[in-house]
Coordinates of C-alpha atoms in Angstrom, one line a residue:
M1163 CA 7.9 11.0 -25.1
N1164 CA 11.2 9.7 -26.8
L1165 CA 14.4 11.2 -27.2
I1166 CA 14.4 12.1 -30.9
T1167 CA 11.1 14.0 -30.2
C1168 CA 12.7 15.9 -27.0
L1169 CA 15.7 16.9 -29.6
N1170 CA 13.7 17.8 -32.1
D1171 CA 11.7 20.4 -29.8
A1172 CA 14.7 21.7 -28.1
D1173 CA 16.2 24.9 -29.2
I1174 CA 19.7 25.1 -30.9
H1175 CA 21.2 26.7 -27.9
V1176 CA 19.8 23.6 -25.7
L1177 CA 21.6 21.1 -28.2
R1178 CA 24.9 23.2 -28.5
T1179 CA 25.0 23.2 -24.7
I1180 CA 24.5 19.5 -24.3
A1181 CA 27.0 18.6 -26.9
K1182 CA 29.7 20.8 -25.3
R1183 CA 29.2 19.6 -21.8
Q1184 CA 29.4 15.9 -23.3
N1185 CA 32.7 16.8 -25.0
L1186 CA 31.2 16.0 -28.3
S1187 CA 32.7 16.9 -31.7
C1188 CA 30.3 18.3 -34.3
R1189 CA 29.4 21.5 -36.1
Y1190 CA 27.8 23.6 -33.2
H1191 CA 26.2 25.8 -35.7
S1192 CA 24.1 23.2 -37.3
K1193 CA 21.0 21.9 -35.8
N1194 CA 21.0 18.9 -38.1
D1195 CA 24.3 18.1 -37.3
L1196 CA 23.7 18.5 -33.5
L1197 CA 20.8 16.0 -33.6
Q1198 CA 22.7 13.6 -35.3
T1199 CA 25.6 13.6 -33.3
L1200 CA 23.4 13.7 -29.9
M1201 CA 21.4 10.8 -31.4
E1202 CA 24.4 8.8 -32.3
H1203 CA 25.7 9.2 -28.8
F1204 CA 22.7 8.6 -26.4
Q1205 CA 21.4 5.8 -28.2
N1206 CA 24.5 4.1 -27.3
V1207 CA 24.2 1.8 -24.5
S1208 CA 27.9 1.9 -23.4
F1209 CA 28.0 5.8 -24.0
V1210 CA 25.2 6.3 -21.6
Q1211 CA 26.6 4.0 -19.1
E1212 CA 30.0 5.6 -19.2
R1213 CA 28.7 8.9 -18.7
L1214 CA 26.4 7.9 -16.0
A1215 CA 29.3 6.2 -13.8
K1216 CA 31.2 9.6 -14.4
L1217 CA 28.6 11.8 -12.8
A1218 CA 29.1 13.5 -9.4
Q1219 CA 27.2 11.6 -6.7
A1220 CA 24.6 14.3 -5.8
Q1221 CA 23.9 14.1 -9.7
K1222 CA 23.6 10.4 -9.7
R1223 CA 21.2 10.2 -6.9
L1224 CA 19.0 12.9 -8.5
L1225 CA 18.9 11.4 -11.8
I1226 CA 18.3 8.3 -10.2
R1227 CA 15.4 9.4 -8.1
L1228 CA 13.7 11.0 -11.1
A1229 CA 14.4 8.0 -13.3
L1230 CA 12.6 5.6 -10.8
D1231 CA 9.5 8.1 -10.3
K1232 CA 6.3 7.0 -11.6
R1233 CA 5.6 10.5 -12.8
S1234 CA 6.4 10.8 -16.7
Q1235 CA 7.1 14.8 -16.3
F1236 CA 8.1 17.2 -13.5
T1237 CA 7.4 20.8 -12.9
R1238 CA 10.2 23.2 -11.8
E1239 CA 9.1 23.0 -8.3
D1240 CA 8.9 19.1 -8.5
L1241 CA 12.7 19.2 -9.5
L1242 CA 13.6 21.7 -6.8
V1243 CA 12.1 19.5 -4.1
A1244 CA 13.7 16.2 -5.5
A1245 CA 17.0 18.2 -5.5
E1246 CA 16.4 19.7 -1.7
K1247 CA 15.7 15.8 -0.7
T1248 CA 18.6 14.4 -2.5
L1249 CA 21.2 17.1 -0.7
G1250 CA 19.6 16.9 2.6
D1251 CA 21.7 19.0 4.8
R1252 CA 24.7 19.1 2.4
I1253 CA 23.8 21.8 0.4
G1254 CA 27.2 22.5 -1.3
K1255 CA 28.3 25.2 -3.5
V1256 CA 25.9 24.5 -6.3
G1257 CA 22.7 24.3 -4.3
P1258 CA 19.2 22.7 -5.2
E1259 CA 18.6 24.8 -8.2
G1260 CA 22.0 24.2 -9.8
L1261 CA 22.1 20.5 -9.4
W1262 CA 19.0 20.0 -11.3
T1263 CA 19.8 22.6 -14.1
E1264 CA 23.2 20.5 -14.3
L1265 CA 21.1 17.6 -15.5
V1266 CA 19.3 19.7 -18.1
D1267 CA 22.6 21.1 -19.4
L1268 CA 24.0 17.4 -19.7
G1269 CA 21.1 16.1 -21.5
W1270 CA 19.6 14.0 -19.2
I1271 CA 16.2 16.2 -18.7
F1272 CA 14.7 18.0 -21.3
R1273 CA 12.4 20.9 -21.1
S1274 CA 9.0 21.1 -23.2
G1275 CA 6.2 23.5 -23.3
T1276 CA 5.0 26.7 -25.0
S1277 CA 6.5 29.3 -22.6
I1278 CA 8.6 29.9 -19.7
Y1279 CA 5.7 29.9 -17.4
S1280 CA 4.1 26.7 -18.9
H1281 CA 7.1 24.2 -19.5
V1282 CA 7.4 20.8 -17.9
F1283 CA 10.5 18.7 -17.6
R1284 CA 10.8 15.0 -18.7
I1285 CA 13.3 12.3 -19.0
P1286 CA 13.1 10.6 -22.4
D1287 CA 11.3 7.2 -22.2
D1288 CA 14.0 5.4 -24.0
L1289 CA 16.9 7.1 -22.0
R1290 CA 15.0 6.4 -18.8
G1291 CA 14.8 2.7 -19.8
M1292 CA 18.7 2.9 -20.0
I1293 CA 19.1 4.6 -16.9
K1294 CA 16.9 1.8 -15.2
Q1295 CA 19.0 -0.9 -17.0
W1296 CA 22.3 0.8 -15.8
I1297 CA 20.8 1.1 -12.2
A1298 CA 20.0 -2.8 -12.4
I1299 CA 23.4 -3.8 -13.6
D1300 CA 25.4 -1.3 -11.1
L1301 CA 23.3 -2.9 -8.1
T1302 CA 24.1 -6.5 -9.2
Q1303 CA 27.6 -5.9 -9.2
N1304 CA 27.6 -4.6 -5.8
V1305 CA 25.3 -7.2 -4.2
D1306 CA 26.1 -10.6 -3.4
Y1307 CA 23.5 -13.6 -3.9
L1308 CA 22.7 -17.2 -3.0
E1309 CA 23.3 -20.0 -5.4
R1310 CA 20.0 -21.6 -4.2
E1311 CA 16.9 -20.7 -2.2
P1312 CA 17.0 -20.8 1.6
S1313 CA 15.4 -24.0 3.0
Y1314 CA 13.6 -21.7 5.4
Y1315 CA 11.9 -18.4 4.9
R1316 CA 9.3 -16.1 5.9
E1317 CA 6.6 -14.6 3.7
D1318 CA 3.6 -12.4 5.5
G1319 CA 1.5 -12.4 2.3
L1320 CA -1.9 -10.4 2.8
A1321 CA -1.7 -10.9 6.6
M1322 CA -1.4 -7.1 7.0
L1323 CA -4.9 -6.7 5.1
R1324 CA -6.5 -9.4 7.0
D1325 CA -5.2 -8.0 10.4
L1326 CA -6.3 -4.7 9.7
Q1327 CA -10.0 -5.9 8.8
K1328 CA -10.0 -7.9 12.3
F1329 CA -8.7 -4.8 14.2
L1330 CA -11.5 -2.8 12.9
Q1331 CA -13.8 -5.5 13.9
F1332 CA -12.6 -5.7 17.3
V1333 CA -12.9 -2.2 17.8
A1334 CA -16.8 -2.3 16.3
Q1335 CA -17.7 -5.2 18.8
N1336 CA -15.7 -4.0 22.0
E1337 CA -15.6 -1.1 24.4
I1338 CA -11.8 -0.5 24.4
R1339 CA -10.6 2.1 26.9
L1340 CA -8.2 4.4 26.4
T1341 CA -5.4 5.7 28.9
Q1342 CA -5.1 9.5 29.7
D1343 CA -2.5 9.6 26.6
G1344 CA -5.0 8.2 24.2
A1345 CA -3.2 4.9 24.0
I1346 CA -5.1 1.4 24.2
F1347 CA -4.6 -0.2 27.6
K1348 CA -2.2 -3.2 27.7
R1349 CA -4.8 -6.0 28.0
F1350 CA -6.6 -4.8 25.0
Q1351 CA -3.4 -4.8 23.1
Q1352 CA -2.6 -8.5 24.1
Q1353 CA -6.3 -9.7 23.0
L1354 CA -5.7 -7.7 19.6
Q1355 CA -2.3 -9.5 19.2
Q1356 CA -3.6 -12.8 20.0
L1357 CA -6.1 -12.3 17.0
F1358 CA -3.6 -11.3 14.7
E1359 CA -1.9 -13.5 12.0
I1360 CA 1.6 -11.8 12.7
Q1361 CA 1.8 -11.1 16.5
E1362 CA 4.3 -8.5 18.1
P1363 CA 5.7 -8.6 21.8
P1364 CA 4.4 -5.1 23.6
I1365 CA 7.1 -2.5 23.8
S1366 CA 8.8 -1.8 26.9
G1367 CA 8.6 1.6 28.8
Q1368 CA 12.5 2.0 28.5
Q1369 CA 12.5 2.3 24.8
W1370 CA 12.8 5.4 22.9
R1371 CA 10.0 5.8 20.2
F1372 CA 9.1 8.8 18.0
G1373 CA 9.4 10.1 14.5
Y1374 CA 7.6 6.9 12.6
G1375 CA 4.2 7.9 13.1
R1376 CA 1.6 9.2 15.4
R1377 CA 1.2 6.3 17.8
F1378 CA 4.8 4.8 17.3
R1379 CA 5.7 5.6 20.7
D1380 CA 2.8 3.3 22.0
Y1381 CA 2.5 0.4 19.9
P1382 CA 5.1 -2.2 18.2
D1383 CA 6.2 -1.3 14.8
R1384 CA 3.3 -3.2 12.6
F1385 CA 0.4 -2.4 14.7
A1386 CA 1.5 1.3 15.1
L1387 CA 1.4 1.5 11.2
L1388 CA -1.7 -0.2 11.1
Y1389 CA -3.5 2.0 13.8
D1390 CA -2.1 5.3 12.3
F1391 CA -3.3 4.1 8.7
C1392 CA -6.9 3.7 10.2
F1393 CA -6.8 6.7 12.1
G1394 CA -5.8 8.8 9.3
K1395 CA -8.6 7.4 7.1
G1396 CA -10.9 8.3 9.9
W1397 CA -11.8 4.6 10.5
I1398 CA -11.4 5.2 14.1
V1399 CA -11.9 7.7 16.8
E1400 CA -10.3 8.5 19.9
G1401 CA -13.3 9.6 22.1
R1402 CA -13.2 12.1 24.7
D1403 CA -14.9 9.6 27.0
G1404 CA -11.9 7.6 26.8
I1405 CA -13.3 5.1 24.3
L1406 CA -11.8 4.0 20.8
Q1407 CA -14.7 4.5 18.6
S1408 CA -15.3 2.7 15.3
C1409 CA -16.3 4.5 12.0
P1410 CA -16.8 1.8 9.5
P1411 CA -14.8 2.4 6.2
E1412 CA -16.7 2.4 2.9
E1413 CA -17.1 -1.0 1.6
D1414 CA -15.6 0.0 -1.6
W1415 CA -12.2 0.0 0.2
F1416 CA -12.4 -3.5 1.0
A1417 CA -13.9 -4.4 -2.5
K1418 CA -10.9 -3.0 -4.0
P1419 CA -8.1 -5.5 -5.3
D1420 CA -5.6 -6.9 -2.9
L1421 CA -2.6 -5.3 -4.8
E1422 CA -4.4 -1.9 -4.9
R1423 CA -4.8 -1.8 -1.0
I1424 CA -1.4 -3.1 -0.5
S1425 CA 0.0 -0.2 -2.7
E1426 CA -2.2 2.2 -0.6
L1427 CA -0.8 0.9 2.7
H1428 CA 2.8 1.0 1.3
G1429 CA 2.3 4.8 0.1
Y1430 CA 1.3 5.7 3.5
W1431 CA 4.3 3.8 5.0
E1432 CA 6.5 5.7 2.8
K1433 CA 4.9 8.9 3.7
I1434 CA 5.2 8.7 7.5
Y1435 CA 8.9 7.1 7.6
G1436 CA 9.9 9.3 5.0
R1437 CA 9.9 12.1 7.5
C1438 CA 12.8 10.4 9.3
I1439 CA 14.5 8.8 6.3
P1440 CA 14.6 11.2 3.7
Q1441 CA 16.0 8.8 0.9
L1442 CA 13.5 6.0 1.8
H1443 CA 12.0 6.2 -1.7
L1444 CA 15.4 5.7 -3.3
A1445 CA 16.4 3.0 -1.0
V1446 CA 13.3 0.8 -1.3
A1447 CA 13.7 1.4 -5.5
F1448 CA 17.3 0.0 -5.0
L1449 CA 15.8 -2.8 -2.9
A1450 CA 13.5 -3.6 -5.4
Y1451 CA 16.0 -3.8 -8.2
A1452 CA 18.7 -5.5 -6.2
C1453 CA 16.1 -8.3 -4.9
K1454 CA 14.0 -8.7 -8.0
E1455 CA 14.4 -12.4 -8.7
K1456 CA 17.1 -13.5 -6.7
W1457 CA 17.9 -14.0 -3.1
A1458 CA 20.2 -11.1 -2.1
V1459 CA 22.6 -11.3 1.0
A1460 CA 21.4 -8.9 3.7
E1461 CA 24.9 -7.6 4.6
S1462 CA 25.9 -6.8 1.0
L1463 CA 22.7 -4.9 0.8
E1464 CA 23.4 -2.6 3.8
K1465 CA 26.9 -1.9 2.1
V1466 CA 24.8 -0.4 -0.9
L1467 CA 22.1 1.3 0.9
Q1468 CA 24.2 2.9 3.7
H1469 CA 25.5 5.7 1.4
Y1470 CA 22.0 6.8 1.1
I1471 CA 20.7 6.4 4.9
E1472 CA 21.7 8.9 7.6
P1473 CA 21.1 7.8 11.2
Y1474 CA 18.0 9.1 12.9
Y1475 CA 19.1 10.1 16.5
Y1476 CA 19.4 6.6 18.4
D1477 CA 18.5 4.7 15.3
T1478 CA 21.8 3.6 13.5
V1479 CA 22.1 3.1 9.8
S1480 CA 22.0 -0.6 10.3
T1481 CA 18.9 -0.6 12.4
I1482 CA 17.1 1.8 9.9
I1483 CA 17.9 -0.5 6.9
H1484 CA 17.1 -3.7 8.7
E1485 CA 14.1 -2.8 10.9
R1486 CA 12.7 0.2 9.5
I1487 CA 12.8 -0.7 6.1
V1488 CA 13.3 -4.4 5.5
Q1489 CA 11.0 -5.4 8.4
M1490 CA 8.2 -3.0 7.4
L1491 CA 8.3 -4.3 3.6
R1492 CA 8.0 -7.9 4.8
Y1493 CA 5.3 -6.6 7.1
L1494 CA 3.5 -5.4 4.0
G1495 CA 4.0 -8.6 2.0
I1496 CA 6.4 -7.2 -0.4
L1497 CA 9.8 -8.7 0.6
K1498 CA 10.4 -12.0 1.9
T1499 CA 13.5 -13.0 4.3
G1500 CA 15.1 -16.3 4.5
K1501 CA 17.5 -17.9 6.6
R1502 CA 21.1 -18.8 5.1
E1503 CA 23.1 -21.8 6.0
D1504 CA 25.5 -19.5 7.9
G1505 CA 22.8 -18.3 10.0
G1506 CA 22.6 -14.9 8.1
V1507 CA 19.6 -13.4 6.4
A1508 CA 18.9 -13.2 3.0
V1509 CA 16.1 -11.1 1.0
T1510 CA 14.1 -11.1 -2.2
L1511 CA 10.9 -9.7 -3.6
T1512 CA 7.6 -11.5 -3.2
Q1513 CA 5.0 -11.9 -6.1
I1514 CA 3.1 -8.8 -4.6
G1515 CA 6.3 -7.0 -4.8
R1516 CA 7.4 -7.8 -8.3
Q1517 CA 3.8 -6.7 -9.3
L1518 CA 4.0 -3.6 -7.3
F1519 CA 7.4 -2.4 -8.5
F1520 CA 7.3 -3.9 -12.1
P1521 CA 4.1 -4.4 -13.4
D1522 CA 4.7 -4.0 -16.8
E1523 CA 7.1 -7.3 -16.6
Y1524 CA 4.8 -9.6 -14.6
A1525 CA 1.5 -10.8 -15.5
P1526 CA -1.4 -8.6 -13.7
L1527 CA -2.7 -10.4 -10.2
S1528 CA -6.4 -9.5 -10.1
Q1529 CA -6.6 -10.8 -6.7
I1530 CA -3.6 -12.9 -4.6
Q1531 CA -5.4 -15.6 -3.0
P1532 CA -4.6 -16.7 0.4
P1533 CA -3.4 -20.3 1.0
N1534 CA -6.0 -23.0 1.1
V1535 CA -6.7 -24.0 4.9
Q1536 CA -7.2 -27.6 5.7
P1537 CA -10.2 -28.9 8.1
S1538 CA -9.0 -28.1 11.4
I1539 CA -11.6 -27.3 13.8
V1540 CA -14.1 -28.9 16.4
V1541 CA -17.3 -27.7 17.1
Q1542 CA -18.6 -28.8 20.4
P1543 CA -22.2 -29.1 21.7
N1544 CA -21.5 -26.4 24.4
F1545 CA -21.0 -24.1 21.1
E1546 CA -17.2 -23.8 21.7
I1547 CA -15.0 -24.0 18.7
L1548 CA -11.4 -25.5 19.2
V1549 CA -8.9 -24.6 16.6
L1550 CA -6.4 -27.1 16.3
A1551 CA -4.0 -25.5 13.3
E1552 CA -1.1 -23.6 14.5
G1553 CA -0.7 -19.6 13.6
H1554 CA -3.7 -17.6 12.5
S1555 CA -5.0 -17.7 9.3
P1556 CA -7.9 -16.3 7.0
M1557 CA -10.1 -19.1 8.7
D1558 CA -9.9 -17.2 12.0
Q1559 CA -11.1 -14.1 10.6
E1560 CA -14.2 -15.8 9.2
L1561 CA -14.9 -17.5 12.5
Y1562 CA -14.2 -14.2 14.6
A1563 CA -17.0 -12.6 12.3
F1564 CA -19.9 -14.6 14.0
A1565 CA -18.2 -16.0 17.3
D1566 CA -16.6 -14.5 20.5
Y1567 CA -12.9 -14.9 20.6
L1568 CA -12.0 -16.8 23.8
Q1569 CA -8.3 -17.6 24.0
G1570 CA -5.1 -18.1 22.2
G1571 CA -2.0 -20.1 22.4
H1572 CA -1.6 -23.4 20.7
V1573 CA -5.0 -24.3 20.7
R1574 CA -7.5 -21.2 20.3
S1575 CA -11.0 -21.3 21.0
Y1576 CA -14.1 -19.3 20.1
R1577 CA -17.8 -19.5 21.4
I1578 CA -21.1 -19.0 19.4
T1579 CA -23.5 -17.1 21.0
E1580 CA -26.9 -15.6 20.4
T1581 CA -25.5 -12.0 20.4
S1582 CA -22.5 -12.8 18.3
V1583 CA -24.9 -14.8 15.9
K1584 CA -27.5 -11.6 15.5
R1585 CA -24.5 -9.4 15.3
F1586 CA -23.4 -11.4 12.1
V1587 CA -26.7 -11.3 10.3
K1588 CA -27.4 -7.5 11.2
N1589 CA -24.3 -6.9 9.2
G1590 CA -25.7 -8.3 6.3
H1591 CA -24.8 -11.9 6.3
S1592 CA -27.1 -15.1 6.4
P1593 CA -27.2 -17.9 8.7
E1594 CA -26.4 -20.0 5.7
Q1595 CA -22.9 -18.6 5.9
I1596 CA -22.4 -19.4 9.4
R1597 CA -23.1 -23.1 8.4
S1598 CA -20.9 -23.0 5.4
V1599 CA -18.1 -21.9 7.4
L1600 CA -18.4 -24.4 10.0
D1601 CA -18.9 -27.5 7.3
R1602 CA -15.8 -26.2 5.5
Y1603 CA -13.5 -26.2 8.3
S1604 CA -14.7 -28.7 10.6
I1605 CA -12.9 -32.1 11.1
E1606 CA -16.2 -33.9 12.2
P1607 CA -19.6 -33.3 11.6
V1608 CA -21.4 -30.1 13.2
P1609 CA -23.3 -31.4 16.4
E1610 CA -27.1 -30.9 15.1
M1611 CA -28.4 -29.1 18.4
V1612 CA -25.7 -26.1 17.3
L1613 CA -27.3 -25.9 14.0
Q1614 CA -30.7 -26.0 15.4
R1615 CA -30.1 -23.4 17.9
I1616 CA -28.3 -20.8 15.2
G1617 CA -31.5 -21.4 13.3
Q1618 CA -33.7 -20.4 16.2
W1619 CA -31.7 -17.2 16.8
T1620 CA -32.0 -16.4 13.3
E1621 CA -35.6 -17.6 12.8
G1622 CA -36.9 -13.9 11.8
Y1623 CA -34.0 -13.3 9.3
G1624 CA -35.0 -11.3 6.4
K1625 CA -38.7 -10.7 7.5
I1626 CA -37.9 -7.2 7.7
R1627 CA -35.7 -5.3 5.8
A1628 CA -34.2 -1.5 6.8
F1629 CA -32.8 0.4 3.6
Q1630 CA -30.7 3.4 4.2
G1631 CA -31.0 5.5 0.8
T1632 CA -32.9 8.4 -0.8
L1633 CA -36.5 8.1 -1.8
L1634 CA -37.3 9.8 -5.1
E1635 CA -41.1 10.8 -5.3
C1636 CA -42.7 10.9 -8.8
A1637 CA -45.8 13.2 -9.6
D1638 CA -47.4 10.0 -11.1
E1639 CA -46.8 6.4 -12.6
C1640 CA -46.1 8.2 -16.0
V1641 CA -43.2 10.4 -14.8
R1642 CA -41.6 7.1 -13.1
E1643 CA -41.9 5.1 -16.0
E1644 CA -40.2 8.1 -18.0
L1645 CA -37.6 8.7 -15.2
L1646 CA -36.8 4.7 -15.5
R1647 CA -36.3 5.2 -19.3
I1648 CA -33.3 7.5 -18.8
P1649 CA -30.2 5.7 -20.0
G1650 CA -28.2 4.8 -16.8
I1651 CA -30.7 5.3 -14.4
M1652 CA -32.1 1.8 -13.7
K1653 CA -28.8 0.5 -12.4
H1654 CA -28.9 2.8 -9.5
V1655 CA -32.4 1.9 -8.4
E1656 CA -32.6 -0.3 -5.2
E1657 CA -36.4 -1.0 -5.0
V1658 CA -39.5 0.3 -6.8
I1659 CA -42.1 1.3 -4.2
G1660 CA -45.5 1.8 -5.2
D1661 CA -46.5 3.8 -8.3
R1662 CA -44.7 7.0 -7.5
Y1663 CA -41.4 6.1 -5.5
L1664 CA -37.9 5.0 -6.1
L1665 CA -35.3 4.0 -3.5
I1666 CA -31.8 5.2 -4.4
A1667 CA -28.7 4.0 -2.8
K1668 CA -27.3 6.6 -0.4
E1669 CA -23.9 6.7 -2.0
Q1670 CA -25.5 6.9 -5.6
I1671 CA -27.9 9.7 -5.3
G1672 CA -25.2 12.3 -6.7
Q1673 CA -24.7 10.3 -10.0
V1674 CA -28.7 9.9 -10.3
L1675 CA -29.2 13.6 -9.9
V1676 CA -26.3 14.5 -12.7
L1677 CA -28.3 11.9 -14.8
L1678 CA -31.7 13.6 -14.3
D1679 CA -30.3 17.0 -14.9
Q1680 CA -28.5 16.2 -18.1
A1681 CA -32.2 14.8 -19.3
G1682 CA -33.7 18.1 -18.6
N1683 CA -35.2 17.5 -15.3
I1684 CA -35.8 19.9 -12.4
V1685 CA -35.6 18.0 -9.3
L1686 CA -36.9 19.4 -6.0
Q1687 CA -34.5 18.5 -3.2
E1688 CA -36.0 18.4 0.3

């Protein structure tokens, strides 16, 4: 909804209040004159930027928070919560209610609705655009930028998603014991870190760690976030027997686009860390605008953000900005950090970050592809695989699916066993996929003996198939054919069995029952 629509819908008393609060001269008894005056001024970029600059700090922070919010409209409760977060412990004379109503009286927020009980509030789209433009200009004037790209920088990309999957695979394939406090024993943590593309040193017992998540006290920052995310999803369970159990996620989650999954992880991080950093959402939005296309000097970013960040117990403002915000956003693949010539740090948004925060300005990324990996493994006749490439990559994830991990370090190694191969095919993969991976990454031809043995281990593959689903029984063949002619049914049928039975995928039976009901069928459920 644009400004002209909001002004037209507003009562003359509302327009008069805005004009007086903004010190605009016009005939206050004429709605038409008020409309023209307000439109003339609020469509003037210079006027808008001048008035924004004159707002009190609390008003400015609240308006920025709302302008950067993805929602197009807000309830009274939404505005009250946003005002409370903006003020924090500094309630002042006005209070949360008075803070947001001041923005209404000044013409930055408009009320719409049919009654006092159903109205919602919104910032007009064109006015929101000018506010965002002002935020970007104001930030760039207070941030220092590099003239050229750093010669060395670090970008984690989608490593977080790949390591999340490795973690779940590790839990499913190993008996991971827990301490009395429910934490993973150190030796299992070390094995996990060796598997991960991005590795972290273990935490020392002398560190204070609390607040930033359920298991933040037990694990390093990045792994703590991965663990808490999986636990919150119900993908892992801390069993009463002291074993970490796996509850595999729905395949639908891993089938989602990479950007959608990163967005979900980012949202979870903001929710958890936002409990300790009330202005986190605002700080992240500022970072996105400040680092949109240029490399920003970290120290200058700190000077801008320090006005919105409060210390959290032993965490200083500087620690929160660099370790809790910038570092975590780099782990999520949203920021990349570079080393300046003077030894300092510079920060900018990645391709993922730009698409996440500015989807309308950048071409959509259906799937962000990981870099190509050159052949770098040697398959030995004793079924061991030596990985000569430095650093973990998507290749390691493919190898780990059908081979047991042996050791890390400069040269990593895996071993193909009968158990690991059978586990792979039981999870729905084919033996041909193993050969494809080995051929693609191997520097030399794969020993024929290894391929023959894999063939022997999987000789019975596909001879017997087990289905998980729901069986629909029809009275006779005619009923079955009539059922199959119902629009939309056929795509949910996994298998036609004999003259009377249809196998429906377990997760799709609900949709099938709806279609049958709409077609006038009464289904007896047993």
